[in-house]
GROMACS .gro file of N, CA and C in nm:
model
  303
    1MET      N    1  -0.787  -2.062  -1.276
    1MET     CA    2  -0.649  -2.073  -1.239
    1MET      C    3  -0.626  -2.188  -1.144
    2ASN      N    4  -0.534  -2.269  -1.179
    2ASN     CA    5  -0.515  -2.392  -1.104
    2ASN      C    6  -0.413  -2.384  -0.990
    3HIS      N    7  -0.366  -2.269  -0.966
    3HIS     CA    8  -0.263  -2.245  -0.860
    3HIS      C    9  -0.319  -2.149  -0.759
    4PRO      N   10  -0.378  -2.198  -0.645
    4PRO     CA   11  -0.438  -2.112  -0.547
    4PRO      C   12  -0.336  -2.018  -0.478
    5ASP      N   13  -0.214  -2.064  -0.460
    5ASP     CA   14  -0.117  -1.979  -0.396
    5ASP      C   15  -0.077  -1.861  -0.484
    6LEU      N   16  -0.074  -1.881  -0.611
    6LEU     CA   17  -0.043  -1.777  -0.703
    6LEU      C   18  -0.171  -1.670  -0.706
    7PHE      N   19  -0.284  -1.731  -0.702
    7PHE     CA   20  -0.408  -1.648  -0.695
    7PHE      C   21  -0.409  -1.568  -0.569
    8LEU      N   22  -0.372  -1.621  -0.458
    8LEU     CA   23  -0.377  -1.544  -0.329
    8LEU      C   24  -0.272  -1.433  -0.325
    9VAL      N   25  -0.156  -1.464  -0.382
    9VAL     CA   26  -0.051  -1.359  -0.385
    9VAL      C   27  -0.100  -1.246  -0.478
   10SER      N   28  -0.165  -1.284  -0.592
   10SER     CA   29  -0.216  -1.181  -0.681
   10SER      C   30  -0.326  -1.092  -0.619
   11ILE      N   31  -0.414  -1.149  -0.540
   11ILE     CA   32  -0.518  -1.077  -0.465
   11ILE      C   33  -0.452  -0.981  -0.363
   12VAL      N   34  -0.367  -1.036  -0.291
   12VAL     CA   35  -0.292  -0.947  -0.185
   12VAL      C   36  -0.221  -0.836  -0.250
   13ARG      N   37  -0.155  -0.862  -0.360
   13ARG     CA   38  -0.075  -0.762  -0.430
   13ARG      C   39  -0.169  -0.654  -0.486
   14THR      N   40  -0.284  -0.692  -0.537
   14THR     CA   41  -0.386  -0.596  -0.586
   14THR      C   42  -0.437  -0.502  -0.476
   15LEU      N   43  -0.458  -0.558  -0.360
   15LEU     CA   44  -0.498  -0.479  -0.239
   15LEU      C   45  -0.391  -0.385  -0.200
   16VAL      N   46  -0.265  -0.426  -0.209
   16VAL     CA   47  -0.158  -0.348  -0.170
   16VAL      C   48  -0.140  -0.234  -0.277
   17GLU      N   49  -0.169  -0.263  -0.402
   17GLU     CA   50  -0.163  -0.160  -0.511
   17GLU      C   51  -0.272  -0.058  -0.482
   18VAL      N   52  -0.389  -0.091  -0.440
   18VAL     CA   53  -0.495   0.003  -0.409
   18VAL      C   54  -0.448   0.097  -0.293
   19ALA      N   55  -0.395   0.035  -0.193
   19ALA     CA   56  -0.348   0.116  -0.077
   19ALA      C   57  -0.237   0.212  -0.125
   20LEU      N   58  -0.144   0.160  -0.204
   20LEU     CA   59  -0.029   0.245  -0.248
   20LEU      C   60  -0.082   0.367  -0.333
   21LEU      N   61  -0.170   0.338  -0.432
   21LEU     CA   62  -0.220   0.446  -0.516
   21LEU      C   63  -0.309   0.535  -0.434
   22SER      N   64  -0.378   0.491  -0.328
   22SER     CA   65  -0.454   0.577  -0.249
   22SER      C   66  -0.371   0.674  -0.162
   23LEU      N   67  -0.259   0.615  -0.112
   23LEU     CA   68  -0.167   0.707  -0.034
   23LEU      C   69  -0.109   0.809  -0.133
   24LEU      N   70  -0.075   0.764  -0.253
   24LEU     CA   71  -0.017   0.863  -0.343
   24LEU      C   72  -0.119   0.967  -0.389
   25GLY      N   73  -0.253   0.928  -0.410
   25GLY     CA   74  -0.350   1.027  -0.432
   25GLY      C   75  -0.374   1.120  -0.321
   26GLN      N   76  -0.371   1.067  -0.200
   26GLN     CA   77  -0.396   1.153  -0.081
   26GLN      C   78  -0.295   1.252  -0.076
   27GLY      N   79  -0.169   1.213  -0.104
   27GLY     CA   80  -0.056   1.307  -0.096
   27GLY      C   81  -0.071   1.415  -0.199
   28ALA      N   82  -0.109   1.381  -0.321
   28ALA     CA   83  -0.125   1.472  -0.431
   28ALA      C   84  -0.232   1.578  -0.395
   29VAL      N   85  -0.351   1.524  -0.355
   29VAL     CA   86  -0.463   1.614  -0.317
   29VAL      C   87  -0.425   1.697  -0.202
   30GLY      N   88  -0.347   1.643  -0.107
   30GLY     CA   89  -0.310   1.730   0.007
   30GLY      C   90  -0.220   1.839  -0.030
   31LEU      N   91  -0.127   1.813  -0.132
   31LEU     CA   92  -0.045   1.926  -0.176
   31LEU      C   93  -0.123   2.030  -0.258
   32LEU      N   94  -0.216   1.987  -0.334
   32LEU     CA   95  -0.292   2.075  -0.413
   32LEU      C   96  -0.393   2.158  -0.331
   33ALA      N   97  -0.455   2.092  -0.227
   33ALA     CA   98  -0.555   2.162  -0.146
   33ALA      C   99  -0.490   2.247  -0.041
   34GLY      N  100  -0.372   2.218  -0.006
   34GLY     CA  101  -0.302   2.305   0.100
   34GLY      C  102  -0.364   2.295   0.237
   35ALA      N  103  -0.392   2.405   0.303
   35ALA     CA  104  -0.440   2.405   0.436
   35ALA      C  105  -0.589   2.365   0.448
   36ARG      N  106  -0.662   2.374   0.328
   36ARG     CA  107  -0.803   2.343   0.328
   36ARG      C  108  -0.828   2.199   0.293
   37ARG      N  109  -0.728   2.111   0.306
   37ARG     CA  110  -0.741   1.966   0.266
   37ARG      C  111  -0.836   1.898   0.356
   38ALA      N  112  -0.848   1.939   0.481
   38ALA     CA  113  -0.945   1.870   0.572
   38ALA      C  114  -1.087   1.883   0.527
   39SER      N  115  -1.122   1.990   0.453
   39SER     CA  116  -1.261   2.004   0.408
   39SER      C  117  -1.277   1.951   0.264
   40ASN      N  118  -1.170   1.905   0.207
   40ASN     CA  119  -1.189   1.852   0.067
   40ASN      C  120  -1.245   1.719   0.065
   41PRO      N  121  -1.358   1.687  -0.002
   41PRO     CA  122  -1.417   1.554  -0.002
   41PRO      C  123  -1.332   1.443  -0.058
   42ILE      N  124  -1.255   1.469  -0.159
   42ILE     CA  125  -1.172   1.369  -0.223
   42ILE      C  126  -1.060   1.333  -0.123
   43TYR      N  127  -1.005   1.428  -0.054
   43TYR     CA  128  -0.907   1.404   0.048
   43TYR      C  129  -0.958   1.312   0.159
   44ARG      N  130  -1.085   1.350   0.194
   44ARG     CA  131  -1.142   1.274   0.307
   44ARG      C  132  -1.175   1.125   0.261
   45LEU      N  133  -1.213   1.107   0.128
   45LEU     CA  134  -1.237   0.969   0.078
   45LEU      C  135  -1.105   0.897   0.075
   46PHE      N  136  -0.994   0.962   0.041
   46PHE     CA  137  -0.864   0.896   0.046
   46PHE      C  138  -0.826   0.860   0.195
   47GLN      N  139  -0.863   0.944   0.286
   47GLN     CA  140  -0.840   0.923   0.428
   47GLN      C  141  -0.907   0.792   0.474
   48VAL      N  142  -1.036   0.771   0.433
   48VAL     CA  143  -1.112   0.656   0.460
   48VAL      C  144  -1.041   0.529   0.414
   49VAL      N  145  -0.997   0.535   0.285
   49VAL     CA  146  -0.933   0.416   0.221
   49VAL      C  147  -0.804   0.385   0.290
   50THR      N  148  -0.723   0.483   0.327
   50THR     CA  149  -0.586   0.461   0.375
   50THR      C  150  -0.580   0.460   0.528
   51ARG      N  151  -0.692   0.470   0.595
   51ARG     CA  152  -0.688   0.465   0.737
   51ARG      C  153  -0.639   0.335   0.799
   52PRO      N  154  -0.666   0.218   0.748
   52PRO     CA  155  -0.620   0.097   0.797
   52PRO      C  156  -0.467   0.082   0.783
   53VAL      N  157  -0.411   0.135   0.672
   53VAL     CA  158  -0.271   0.130   0.647
   53VAL      C  159  -0.197   0.225   0.745
   54ILE      N  160  -0.256   0.344   0.768
   54ILE     CA  161  -0.195   0.439   0.863
   54ILE      C  162  -0.200   0.380   1.003
   55ARG      N  163  -0.302   0.320   1.046
   55ARG     CA  164  -0.316   0.257   1.173
   55ARG      C  165  -0.216   0.151   1.196
   56LEU      N  166  -0.201   0.064   1.094
   56LEU     CA  167  -0.098  -0.040   1.102
   56LEU      C  168   0.040   0.012   1.116
   57THR      N  169   0.068   0.116   1.033
   57THR     CA  170   0.200   0.186   1.038
   57THR      C  171   0.216   0.250   1.175
   58ARG      N  172   0.117   0.305   1.231
   58ARG     CA  173   0.127   0.363   1.382
   58ARG      C  174   0.166   0.255   1.477
   59TRP      N  175   0.103   0.137   1.452
   59TRP     CA  176   0.133   0.023   1.547
   59TRP      C  177   0.269  -0.027   1.523
   60LEU      N  178   0.325  -0.029   1.404
   60LEU     CA  179   0.451  -0.079   1.380
   60LEU      C  180   0.568   0.012   1.405
   61ALA      N  181   0.541   0.147   1.392
   61ALA     CA  182   0.641   0.243   1.405
   61ALA      C  183   0.668   0.276   1.552
   62PRO      N  184   0.788   0.315   1.581
   62PRO     CA  185   0.824   0.361   1.717
   62PRO      C  186   0.752   0.481   1.747
   63ALA      N  187   0.746   0.504   1.883
   63ALA     CA  188   0.670   0.634   1.924
   63ALA      C  189   0.739   0.756   1.888
   64ALA      N  190   0.873   0.752   1.850
   64ALA     CA  191   0.946   0.869   1.808
   64ALA      C  192   0.902   0.923   1.673
   65ILE      N  193   0.833   0.847   1.595
   65ILE     CA  194   0.781   0.892   1.464
   65ILE      C  195   0.655   0.974   1.493
   66LEU      N  196   0.660   1.095   1.434
   66LEU     CA  197   0.543   1.183   1.449
   66LEU      C  198   0.432   1.142   1.369
   67ASP      N  199   0.308   1.170   1.406
   67ASP     CA  200   0.191   1.130   1.329
   67ASP      C  201   0.185   1.193   1.201
   68ARG      N  202   0.234   1.311   1.183
   68ARG     CA  203   0.235   1.375   1.049
   68ARG      C  204   0.320   1.310   0.947
   69HIS      N  205   0.420   1.231   1.002
   69HIS     CA  206   0.511   1.158   0.905
   69HIS      C  207   0.463   1.022   0.872
   70LEU      N  208   0.358   0.973   0.937
   70LEU     CA  209   0.307   0.836   0.922
   70LEU      C  210   0.269   0.810   0.770
   71PRO      N  211   0.196   0.899   0.702
   71PRO     CA  212   0.162   0.870   0.565
   71PRO      C  213   0.284   0.842   0.473
   72VAL      N  214   0.388   0.912   0.494
   72VAL     CA  215   0.511   0.892   0.415
   72VAL      C  216   0.574   0.753   0.445
   73LEU      N  217   0.581   0.725   0.584
   73LEU     CA  218   0.635   0.601   0.615
   73LEU      C  219   0.550   0.482   0.565
   74ALA      N  220   0.414   0.502   0.571
   74ALA     CA  221   0.324   0.404   0.527
   74ALA      C  222   0.338   0.379   0.372
   75PHE      N  223   0.361   0.485   0.303
   75PHE     CA  224   0.379   0.474   0.159
   75PHE      C  225   0.504   0.389   0.132
   76PHE      N  226   0.620   0.414   0.199
   76PHE     CA  227   0.737   0.335   0.172
   76PHE      C  228   0.728   0.190   0.218
   77LEU      N  229   0.659   0.175   0.332
   77LEU     CA  230   0.639   0.031   0.373
   77LEU      C  231   0.555  -0.048   0.280
   78VAL      N  232   0.448   0.019   0.227
   78VAL     CA  233   0.355  -0.048   0.135
   78VAL      C  234   0.426  -0.072  -0.001
   79PHE      N  235   0.503   0.028  -0.041
   79PHE     CA  236   0.583   0.010  -0.167
   79PHE      C  237   0.669  -0.110  -0.161
   80TRP      N  238   0.750  -0.120  -0.052
   80TRP     CA  239   0.836  -0.242  -0.037
   80TRP      C  240   0.766  -0.367  -0.029
   81LEU      N  241   0.645  -0.367   0.036
   81LEU     CA  242   0.565  -0.491   0.039
   81LEU      C  243   0.516  -0.520  -0.099
   82TRP      N  244   0.487  -0.428  -0.180
   82TRP     CA  245   0.442  -0.447  -0.320
   82TRP      C  246   0.557  -0.508  -0.398
   83ILE      N  247   0.678  -0.459  -0.374
   83ILE     CA  248   0.803  -0.521  -0.447
   83ILE      C  249   0.816  -0.665  -0.397
   84LEU      N  250   0.808  -0.686  -0.272
   84LEU     CA  251   0.820  -0.825  -0.212
   84LEU      C  252   0.720  -0.921  -0.270
   85LEU      N  253   0.594  -0.871  -0.282
   85LEU     CA  254   0.491  -0.955  -0.338
   85LEU      C  255   0.517  -0.984  -0.491
   86ALA      N  256   0.577  -0.885  -0.560
   86ALA     CA  257   0.604  -0.908  -0.704
   86ALA      C  258   0.710  -1.010  -0.713
   87TYR      N  259   0.806  -1.015  -0.621
   87TYR     CA  260   0.912  -1.113  -0.623
   87TYR      C  261   0.857  -1.252  -0.590
   88ALA      N  262   0.768  -1.257  -0.488
   88ALA     CA  263   0.699  -1.385  -0.455
   88ALA      C  264   0.619  -1.437  -0.571
   89LYS      N  265   0.551  -1.354  -0.638
   89LYS     CA  266   0.468  -1.402  -0.755
   89LYS      C  267   0.558  -1.465  -0.857
   90ARG      N  268   0.670  -1.394  -0.884
   90ARG     CA  269   0.771  -1.438  -0.983
   90ARG      C  270   0.824  -1.574  -0.940
   91VAL      N  271   0.857  -1.594  -0.813
   91VAL     CA  272   0.912  -1.720  -0.771
   91VAL      C  273   0.800  -1.832  -0.780
   92LEU      N  274   0.681  -1.799  -0.748
   92LEU     CA  275   0.570  -1.895  -0.759
   92LEU      C  276   0.549  -1.937  -0.902
   93CYS      N  277   0.562  -1.839  -0.987
   93CYS     CA  278   0.538  -1.871  -1.136
   93CYS      C  279   0.648  -1.969  -1.180
   94GLN      N  280   0.769  -1.941  -1.137
   94GLN     CA  281   0.884  -2.023  -1.173
   94GLN      C  282   0.870  -2.167  -1.115
   95TRP      N  283   0.832  -2.178  -0.991
   95TRP     CA  284   0.807  -2.315  -0.917
   95TRP      C  285   0.695  -2.391  -0.993
   96ASN      N  286   0.594  -2.324  -1.041
   96ASN     CA  287   0.483  -2.387  -1.101
   96ASN      C  288   0.505  -2.414  -1.245
   97GLY      N  289   0.624  -2.369  -1.306
   97GLY     CA  290   0.655  -2.390  -1.432
   97GLY      C  291   0.569  -2.313  -1.537
   98LEU      N  292   0.528  -2.190  -1.498
   98LEU     CA  293   0.457  -2.106  -1.587
   98LEU      C  294   0.549  -2.008  -1.651
   99ALA      N  295   0.537  -2.006  -1.784
   99ALA     CA  296   0.627  -1.922  -1.859
   99ALA      C  297   0.586  -1.775  -1.848
  100ALA      N  298   0.454  -1.746  -1.881
  100ALA     CA  299   0.408  -1.610  -1.872
  100ALA      C  300   0.305  -1.596  -1.750
  101CYS      N  301   0.347  -1.499  -1.669
  101CYS     CA  302   0.270  -1.487  -1.541
  101CYS      C  303   0.237  -1.341  -1.522
   0.00000   0.00000   0.00000
């Protein structure tokens, strides 16, 4: 790939996709496991993967946001970041004159 800026946006977008899908998976397992989700090993694995995103969301969110709502807020923030990165990738492809990106 001859375009390092496009490569960098693609890498960041992939990491954001991993965080987005992990938050979605954590929510699904949490709904299925119910009250016993804290002892579920898959749920705990998702917690490890999503912990940096949740911490960043806690840092960005006002104190009025409850901790139990942070995963939902984090999901929407990461989703919009994913959309923004898709737009940035599209713009970079157009600037570099690439037809298929």
